[in-house]
Amino acid sequence: MEVVSENRSFGGRQIVAKHPSDACGCDMTFAVYLPPQAEEGPVPVLWYLSGLTCTHENAMSKAGLQEHAAHHGLAIVYPDTSPRGDEIANDEAYDLGQGAGFYVNAVCDPWKANFQMYDYVTDELRGLVERTYPVTDRHGITGHSMGGHGALTIAIRNPDRYHSLTAFAPITNPTCSDWGRKQLSAYLGDDETSWTNYDATLLLEEHGWKGDILIDQGASDQFLDLLKPESLSAAMARRRQPGEFRMQRGYDHSYYFVSTFAGEHVAWHAERLI
Amino acid sequence: MEVVSENRSFGGRQIVAKHPSDACGCDMTFAVYLPPQAEEGPVPVLWYLSGLTCTHENAMSKAGLQEHAAHHGLAIVYPDTSPRGDEIANDEAYDLGQGAGFYVNAVCDPWKANFQMYDYVTDELRGLVERTYPVTDRHGITGHSMGGHGALTIAIRNPDRYHSLTAFAPITNPTCSDWGRKQLSAYLGDDETSWTNYDATLLLEEHGWKGDILIDQGASDQFLDLLKPESLSAAMARRRQPGEFRMQRGYDHSYYFVSTFAGEHVAWHAERLI
């Protein structure tokens, strides 16, 4: 593993590192924020999964999570959103291929050789983080848009490994959305039964989630038709799923929305992880 | 004036606007954050002047000032750092011409036609902001690096118009630095007596500042040789200038440094402006 950069931030360390990934078959870059409390002993981890077109860098520089993580004593991990490189399969569209891994394990060519983001995030990178940094085995997960979809599906499928769950404007029902059908078809093939493992609404209806869930969604989000907040909120209500689905007046899909509610999400995770 | 974008942020409005500038002879873009309190009545203004290579956008998306401005009820104005455009003079170096206006009024060709950033910030944009948005005539000023130089020199020269003053890692003594001599020579000519109006250390030694000043400087800043914090800190001490010069262990020159101390700077201004 190679340290790409390190910046002091709110008394802690904002680190970017690169490592060869077995799951993705290429070098992967990620960021990790270690709060000041990590100098004294291991701290819990909050995973932040980013949205379409993002790298590890967007949320690291714009979501403003560090201040709150330093206050509560949580580490933050910011994975990339896909494998990357000239040798890696890609598509001209912004919403397929590099920058658009959708946190799935691809089974179709040309994607399956590298697009194993589900395994990468849940297993390989988690192991690397736990071996490298002073963190505990208490992990929470959140994300924005495509990353909210990732957070919800990963947590619901792995309730023993994640102890808190929130999302910002998540893609909630990709099997029924143009942000989903195209990608699940490309990565997983045309048999839609295999898609259900990657659909937060369907997973929640079947399994629920052991804890309570916090979702924030901007009421003026320009992508409401693709995110389908009504699918997940209805599933939560039908399932009697403990949690809060908050429709925030006037907010759009940008990092100005994410940063506004970042403090409440970090506090939510801290309360459940520490 | 044309509104380029507006995003809800911490209950307020993060606006980007473009207007034809008389001072700069071209269209200029700036950002303004209006806190929720501005819905109820006029609020004081904090000016944030950015550093080399930046536009209005860098600090707006990375400095994290909005959360604190919303808490205290201050508007933030983020000007651009120079005139811009294909018709505008430029230089291949990152530290001269577009993105590097140094907040001076140029008197030499080819710069003088457009590089009037001192007048633009102190007069034209201020007037536009006061006419357009619900703000009071209580203004504070801060900035980072070249923008810290701008904040210090503008406030010291206009004590009747600015009521609070802080800076992040400012260029303190440009008449004695490679971040300064090259630019002042290009913009103002070889007569160094005219440069003293744009040197914070020299201005402070001569005039002092009516209020107290807060300066934060990273002890691990990669540009310490160019910023020369010792010049300004010595001038403050010689002048018996009330204020705090804080050398922050481990911090570099990045926005991770700025965002870490953004809350304390906004609180400092709020205490003196409201």
mmCIF file with all atom_site columns, C-alpha atoms in Angstrom, chain A residues 46-179:
data_model
loop_
_atom_site.group_PDB
_atom_site.id
_atom_site.type_symbol
_atom_site.label_atom_id
_atom_site.label_alt_id
_atom_site.label_comp_id
_atom_site.label_asym_id
_atom_site.label_entity_id
_atom_site.label_seq_id
_atom_site.pdbx_PDB_ins_code
_atom_site.Cartn_x
_atom_site.Cartn_y
_atom_site.Cartn_z
_atom_site.occupancy
_atom_site.B_iso_or_equiv
_atom_site.pdbx_formal_charge
_atom_site.auth_seq_id
_atom_site.auth_comp_id
_atom_site.auth_asym_id
_atom_site.auth_atom_id
_atom_site.pdbx_PDB_model_num
ATOM 1   C CA . LEU A 1 46  ? -18.174 4.969   9.194   1.00 0.00 ? 46  LEU A CA 1
ATOM 2   C CA . TRP A 1 47  ? -18.143 4.000   5.512   1.00 0.00 ? 47  TRP A CA 1
ATOM 3   C CA . TYR A 1 48  ? -19.210 6.694   3.064   1.00 0.00 ? 48  TYR A CA 1
ATOM 4   C CA . LEU A 1 49  ? -20.074 5.368   -0.403  1.00 0.00 ? 49  LEU A CA 1
ATOM 5   C CA . SER A 1 50  ? -20.138 7.986   -3.141  1.00 0.00 ? 50  SER A CA 1
ATOM 6   C CA . GLY A 1 51  ? -22.386 8.469   -6.141  1.00 0.00 ? 51  GLY A CA 1
ATOM 7   C CA . LEU A 1 52  ? -22.093 8.318   -9.915  1.00 0.00 ? 52  LEU A CA 1
ATOM 8   C CA . THR A 1 53  ? -18.978 9.943   -11.449 1.00 0.00 ? 53  THR A CA 1
ATOM 9   C CA . CYS A 1 54  ? -17.316 10.395  -8.045  1.00 0.00 ? 54  CYS A CA 1
ATOM 10  C CA . THR A 1 55  ? -13.940 9.129   -6.880  1.00 0.00 ? 55  THR A CA 1
ATOM 11  C CA . HIS A 1 56  ? -12.809 8.883   -3.243  1.00 0.00 ? 56  HIS A CA 1
ATOM 12  C CA . GLU A 1 57  ? -12.057 12.605  -3.494  1.00 0.00 ? 57  GLU A CA 1
ATOM 13  C CA . ASN A 1 58  ? -15.421 14.348  -3.931  1.00 0.00 ? 58  ASN A CA 1
ATOM 14  C CA . ALA A 1 59  ? -16.911 13.623  -0.539  1.00 0.00 ? 59  ALA A CA 1
ATOM 15  C CA . MET A 1 60  ? -13.525 13.878  1.163   1.00 0.00 ? 60  MET A CA 1
ATOM 16  C CA . SER A 1 61  ? -13.217 17.489  0.020   1.00 0.00 ? 61  SER A CA 1
ATOM 17  C CA . LYS A 1 62  ? -16.863 18.592  -0.071  1.00 0.00 ? 62  LYS A CA 1
ATOM 18  C CA . ALA A 1 63  ? -19.107 16.632  2.309   1.00 0.00 ? 63  ALA A CA 1
ATOM 19  C CA . GLY A 1 64  ? -17.637 18.127  5.473   1.00 0.00 ? 64  GLY A CA 1
ATOM 20  C CA . LEU A 1 65  ? -17.735 14.877  7.453   1.00 0.00 ? 65  LEU A CA 1
ATOM 21  C CA . GLN A 1 66  ? -14.348 15.342  9.126   1.00 0.00 ? 66  GLN A CA 1
ATOM 22  C CA . GLU A 1 67  ? -15.432 18.023  11.594  1.00 0.00 ? 67  GLU A CA 1
ATOM 23  C CA . HIS A 1 68  ? -18.192 15.807  12.912  1.00 0.00 ? 68  HIS A CA 1
ATOM 24  C CA . ALA A 1 69  ? -16.061 12.644  12.870  1.00 0.00 ? 69  ALA A CA 1
ATOM 25  C CA . ALA A 1 70  ? -13.421 14.475  14.924  1.00 0.00 ? 70  ALA A CA 1
ATOM 26  C CA . HIS A 1 71  ? -16.087 15.615  17.371  1.00 0.00 ? 71  HIS A CA 1
ATOM 27  C CA . HIS A 1 72  ? -17.458 12.111  17.925  1.00 0.00 ? 72  HIS A CA 1
ATOM 28  C CA . GLY A 1 73  ? -14.325 10.035  17.405  1.00 0.00 ? 73  GLY A CA 1
ATOM 29  C CA . LEU A 1 74  ? -15.199 8.056   14.279  1.00 0.00 ? 74  LEU A CA 1
ATOM 30  C CA . ALA A 1 75  ? -12.960 7.097   11.371  1.00 0.00 ? 75  ALA A CA 1
ATOM 31  C CA . ILE A 1 76  ? -14.410 7.684   7.890   1.00 0.00 ? 76  ILE A CA 1
ATOM 32  C CA . VAL A 1 77  ? -13.566 5.506   4.881   1.00 0.00 ? 77  VAL A CA 1
ATOM 33  C CA . TYR A 1 78  ? -14.261 6.854   1.379   1.00 0.00 ? 78  TYR A CA 1
ATOM 34  C CA . PRO A 1 79  ? -13.856 4.106   -1.264  1.00 0.00 ? 79  PRO A CA 1
ATOM 35  C CA . ASP A 1 80  ? -13.729 4.817   -4.970  1.00 0.00 ? 80  ASP A CA 1
ATOM 36  C CA . THR A 1 81  ? -16.899 4.027   -6.955  1.00 0.00 ? 81  THR A CA 1
ATOM 37  C CA . SER A 1 82  ? -15.347 1.555   -9.434  1.00 0.00 ? 82  SER A CA 1
ATOM 38  C CA . PRO A 1 83  ? -12.124 0.061   -10.704 1.00 0.00 ? 83  PRO A CA 1
ATOM 39  C CA . ARG A 1 84  ? -10.259 2.501   -12.962 1.00 0.00 ? 84  ARG A CA 1
ATOM 40  C CA . GLY A 1 85  ? -7.559  2.527   -15.602 1.00 0.00 ? 85  GLY A CA 1
ATOM 41  C CA . ASP A 1 86  ? -6.885  2.380   -19.324 1.00 0.00 ? 86  ASP A CA 1
ATOM 42  C CA . GLU A 1 87  ? -6.965  -1.430  -19.167 1.00 0.00 ? 87  GLU A CA 1
ATOM 43  C CA . ILE A 1 88  ? -10.338 -1.523  -17.408 1.00 0.00 ? 88  ILE A CA 1
ATOM 44  C CA . ALA A 1 89  ? -13.626 -1.849  -19.263 1.00 0.00 ? 89  ALA A CA 1
ATOM 45  C CA . ASN A 1 90  ? -15.592 1.349   -19.606 1.00 0.00 ? 90  ASN A CA 1
ATOM 46  C CA . ASP A 1 91  ? -18.579 2.920   -21.325 1.00 0.00 ? 91  ASP A CA 1
ATOM 47  C CA . GLU A 1 92  ? -19.032 6.368   -22.810 1.00 0.00 ? 92  GLU A CA 1
ATOM 48  C CA . ALA A 1 93  ? -22.048 7.022   -20.610 1.00 0.00 ? 93  ALA A CA 1
ATOM 49  C CA . TYR A 1 94  ? -21.395 8.596   -17.205 1.00 0.00 ? 94  TYR A CA 1
ATOM 50  C CA . ASP A 1 95  ? -23.636 6.048   -15.536 1.00 0.00 ? 95  ASP A CA 1
ATOM 51  C CA . LEU A 1 96  ? -22.001 2.773   -16.614 1.00 0.00 ? 96  LEU A CA 1
ATOM 52  C CA . GLY A 1 97  ? -18.477 1.447   -16.142 1.00 0.00 ? 97  GLY A CA 1
ATOM 53  C CA . GLN A 1 98  ? -15.770 3.541   -14.514 1.00 0.00 ? 98  GLN A CA 1
ATOM 54  C CA . GLY A 1 99  ? -17.272 5.840   -11.875 1.00 0.00 ? 99  GLY A CA 1
ATOM 55  C CA . ALA A 1 100 ? -20.455 3.763   -11.842 1.00 0.00 ? 100 ALA A CA 1
ATOM 56  C CA . GLY A 1 101 ? -19.739 0.418   -10.191 1.00 0.00 ? 101 GLY A CA 1
ATOM 57  C CA . PHE A 1 102 ? -23.112 0.324   -8.411  1.00 0.00 ? 102 PHE A CA 1
ATOM 58  C CA . TYR A 1 103 ? -21.490 -1.736  -5.612  1.00 0.00 ? 103 TYR A CA 1
ATOM 59  C CA . VAL A 1 104 ? -22.264 -5.039  -7.348  1.00 0.00 ? 104 VAL A CA 1
ATOM 60  C CA . ASN A 1 105 ? -20.225 -8.121  -8.286  1.00 0.00 ? 105 ASN A CA 1
ATOM 61  C CA . ALA A 1 106 ? -20.473 -8.248  -12.072 1.00 0.00 ? 106 ALA A CA 1
ATOM 62  C CA . VAL A 1 107 ? -20.927 -11.643 -13.733 1.00 0.00 ? 107 VAL A CA 1
ATOM 63  C CA . CYS A 1 108 ? -21.060 -10.556 -17.377 1.00 0.00 ? 108 CYS A CA 1
ATOM 64  C CA . ASP A 1 109 ? -18.299 -9.639  -19.806 1.00 0.00 ? 109 ASP A CA 1
ATOM 65  C CA . PRO A 1 110 ? -16.583 -7.246  -20.165 1.00 0.00 ? 110 PRO A CA 1
ATOM 66  C CA . TRP A 1 111 ? -17.271 -6.175  -16.585 1.00 0.00 ? 111 TRP A CA 1
ATOM 67  C CA . LYS A 1 112 ? -16.759 -9.288  -14.511 1.00 0.00 ? 112 LYS A CA 1
ATOM 68  C CA . ALA A 1 113 ? -12.951 -9.190  -14.625 1.00 0.00 ? 113 ALA A CA 1
ATOM 69  C CA . ASN A 1 114 ? -12.789 -6.015  -12.544 1.00 0.00 ? 114 ASN A CA 1
ATOM 70  C CA . PHE A 1 115 ? -16.191 -4.754  -11.428 1.00 0.00 ? 115 PHE A CA 1
ATOM 71  C CA . GLN A 1 116 ? -16.418 -6.572  -8.082  1.00 0.00 ? 116 GLN A CA 1
ATOM 72  C CA . MET A 1 117 ? -17.201 -3.549  -5.957  1.00 0.00 ? 117 MET A CA 1
ATOM 73  C CA . TYR A 1 118 ? -19.496 -5.409  -3.556  1.00 0.00 ? 118 TYR A CA 1
ATOM 74  C CA . ASP A 1 119 ? -16.702 -7.772  -2.542  1.00 0.00 ? 119 ASP A CA 1
ATOM 75  C CA . TYR A 1 120 ? -14.166 -4.978  -2.660  1.00 0.00 ? 120 TYR A CA 1
ATOM 76  C CA . VAL A 1 121 ? -16.045 -2.770  -0.203  1.00 0.00 ? 121 VAL A CA 1
ATOM 77  C CA . THR A 1 122 ? -17.469 -5.386  2.129   1.00 0.00 ? 122 THR A CA 1
ATOM 78  C CA . ASP A 1 123 ? -14.471 -7.658  2.298   1.00 0.00 ? 123 ASP A CA 1
ATOM 79  C CA . GLU A 1 124 ? -11.151 -6.644  0.769   1.00 0.00 ? 124 GLU A CA 1
ATOM 80  C CA . LEU A 1 125 ? -11.008 -2.952  1.649   1.00 0.00 ? 125 LEU A CA 1
ATOM 81  C CA . ARG A 1 126 ? -12.581 -3.593  5.018   1.00 0.00 ? 126 ARG A CA 1
ATOM 82  C CA . GLY A 1 127 ? -9.861  -6.109  5.826   1.00 0.00 ? 127 GLY A CA 1
ATOM 83  C CA . LEU A 1 128 ? -7.154  -3.718  4.671   1.00 0.00 ? 128 LEU A CA 1
ATOM 84  C CA . VAL A 1 129 ? -8.587  -0.886  6.787   1.00 0.00 ? 129 VAL A CA 1
ATOM 85  C CA . GLU A 1 130 ? -8.855  -3.099  9.856   1.00 0.00 ? 130 GLU A CA 1
ATOM 86  C CA . ARG A 1 131 ? -5.272  -4.347  9.476   1.00 0.00 ? 131 ARG A CA 1
ATOM 87  C CA . THR A 1 132 ? -3.773  -0.920  8.736   1.00 0.00 ? 132 THR A CA 1
ATOM 88  C CA . TYR A 1 133 ? -5.516  1.644   10.934  1.00 0.00 ? 133 TYR A CA 1
ATOM 89  C CA . PRO A 1 134 ? -6.481  1.816   14.603  1.00 0.00 ? 134 PRO A CA 1
ATOM 90  C CA . VAL A 1 135 ? -10.142 0.881   14.195  1.00 0.00 ? 135 VAL A CA 1
ATOM 91  C CA . THR A 1 136 ? -12.566 -1.410  15.978  1.00 0.00 ? 136 THR A CA 1
ATOM 92  C CA . ASP A 1 137 ? -14.941 -3.939  14.424  1.00 0.00 ? 137 ASP A CA 1
ATOM 93  C CA . ARG A 1 138 ? -17.888 -1.576  14.938  1.00 0.00 ? 138 ARG A CA 1
ATOM 94  C CA . HIS A 1 139 ? -18.751 -0.335  11.443  1.00 0.00 ? 139 HIS A CA 1
ATOM 95  C CA . GLY A 1 140 ? -21.542 1.901   10.193  1.00 0.00 ? 140 GLY A CA 1
ATOM 96  C CA . ILE A 1 141 ? -22.337 2.685   6.580   1.00 0.00 ? 141 ILE A CA 1
ATOM 97  C CA . THR A 1 142 ? -23.845 5.581   4.654   1.00 0.00 ? 142 THR A CA 1
ATOM 98  C CA . GLY A 1 143 ? -23.701 6.963   1.141   1.00 0.00 ? 143 GLY A CA 1
ATOM 99  C CA . HIS A 1 144 ? -25.122 9.375   -1.379  1.00 0.00 ? 144 HIS A CA 1
ATOM 100 C CA . SER A 1 145 ? -27.247 8.541   -4.420  1.00 0.00 ? 145 SER A CA 1
ATOM 101 C CA . MET A 1 146 ? -25.652 5.425   -6.012  1.00 0.00 ? 146 MET A CA 1
ATOM 102 C CA . GLY A 1 147 ? -23.666 5.237   -2.767  1.00 0.00 ? 147 GLY A CA 1
ATOM 103 C CA . GLY A 1 148 ? -26.877 5.360   -0.732  1.00 0.00 ? 148 GLY A CA 1
ATOM 104 C CA . HIS A 1 149 ? -28.036 2.362   -2.744  1.00 0.00 ? 149 HIS A CA 1
ATOM 105 C CA . GLY A 1 150 ? -24.718 0.708   -1.919  1.00 0.00 ? 150 GLY A CA 1
ATOM 106 C CA . ALA A 1 151 ? -24.996 1.467   1.790   1.00 0.00 ? 151 ALA A CA 1
ATOM 107 C CA . LEU A 1 152 ? -28.564 0.171   2.062   1.00 0.00 ? 152 LEU A CA 1
ATOM 108 C CA . THR A 1 153 ? -28.019 -3.033  0.096   1.00 0.00 ? 153 THR A CA 1
ATOM 109 C CA . ILE A 1 154 ? -24.710 -3.858  1.770   1.00 0.00 ? 154 ILE A CA 1
ATOM 110 C CA . ALA A 1 155 ? -26.010 -3.271  5.296   1.00 0.00 ? 155 ALA A CA 1
ATOM 111 C CA . ILE A 1 156 ? -29.264 -5.154  4.795   1.00 0.00 ? 156 ILE A CA 1
ATOM 112 C CA . ARG A 1 157 ? -27.370 -8.135  3.383   1.00 0.00 ? 157 ARG A CA 1
ATOM 113 C CA . ASN A 1 158 ? -24.737 -8.080  6.142   1.00 0.00 ? 158 ASN A CA 1
ATOM 114 C CA . PRO A 1 159 ? -26.491 -7.179  9.384   1.00 0.00 ? 159 PRO A CA 1
ATOM 115 C CA . ASP A 1 160 ? -23.828 -8.968  11.412  1.00 0.00 ? 160 ASP A CA 1
ATOM 116 C CA . ARG A 1 161 ? -21.068 -6.749  10.001  1.00 0.00 ? 161 ARG A CA 1
ATOM 117 C CA . TYR A 1 162 ? -22.709 -3.290  10.023  1.00 0.00 ? 162 TYR A CA 1
ATOM 118 C CA . HIS A 1 163 ? -24.131 -1.709  13.132  1.00 0.00 ? 163 HIS A CA 1
ATOM 119 C CA . SER A 1 164 ? -25.633 1.533   11.862  1.00 0.00 ? 164 SER A CA 1
ATOM 120 C CA . LEU A 1 165 ? -27.176 2.648   8.565   1.00 0.00 ? 165 LEU A CA 1
ATOM 121 C CA . THR A 1 166 ? -28.125 5.955   6.979   1.00 0.00 ? 166 THR A CA 1
ATOM 122 C CA . ALA A 1 167 ? -28.321 7.314   3.433   1.00 0.00 ? 167 ALA A CA 1
ATOM 123 C CA . PHE A 1 168 ? -28.432 10.629  1.582   1.00 0.00 ? 168 PHE A CA 1
ATOM 124 C CA . ALA A 1 169 ? -30.805 10.707  -1.411  1.00 0.00 ? 169 ALA A CA 1
ATOM 125 C CA . PRO A 1 170 ? -30.283 7.013   -2.201  1.00 0.00 ? 170 PRO A CA 1
ATOM 126 C CA . ILE A 1 171 ? -31.231 5.198   -5.379  1.00 0.00 ? 171 ILE A CA 1
ATOM 127 C CA . THR A 1 172 ? -33.870 3.092   -3.685  1.00 0.00 ? 172 THR A CA 1
ATOM 128 C CA . ASN A 1 173 ? -35.348 0.777   -6.278  1.00 0.00 ? 173 ASN A CA 1
ATOM 129 C CA . PRO A 1 174 ? -32.894 0.244   -9.144  1.00 0.00 ? 174 PRO A CA 1
ATOM 130 C CA . THR A 1 175 ? -34.786 -2.723  -10.609 1.00 0.00 ? 175 THR A CA 1
ATOM 131 C CA . CYS A 1 176 ? -37.516 -0.215  -11.516 1.00 0.00 ? 176 CYS A CA 1
ATOM 132 C CA . SER A 1 177 ? -35.400 2.821   -12.473 1.00 0.00 ? 177 SER A CA 1
ATOM 133 C CA . ASP A 1 178 ? -33.259 3.979   -15.375 1.00 0.00 ? 178 ASP A CA 1
ATOM 134 C CA . TRP A 1 179 ? -30.583 4.356   -12.702 1.00 0.00 ? 179 TRP A CA 1
#
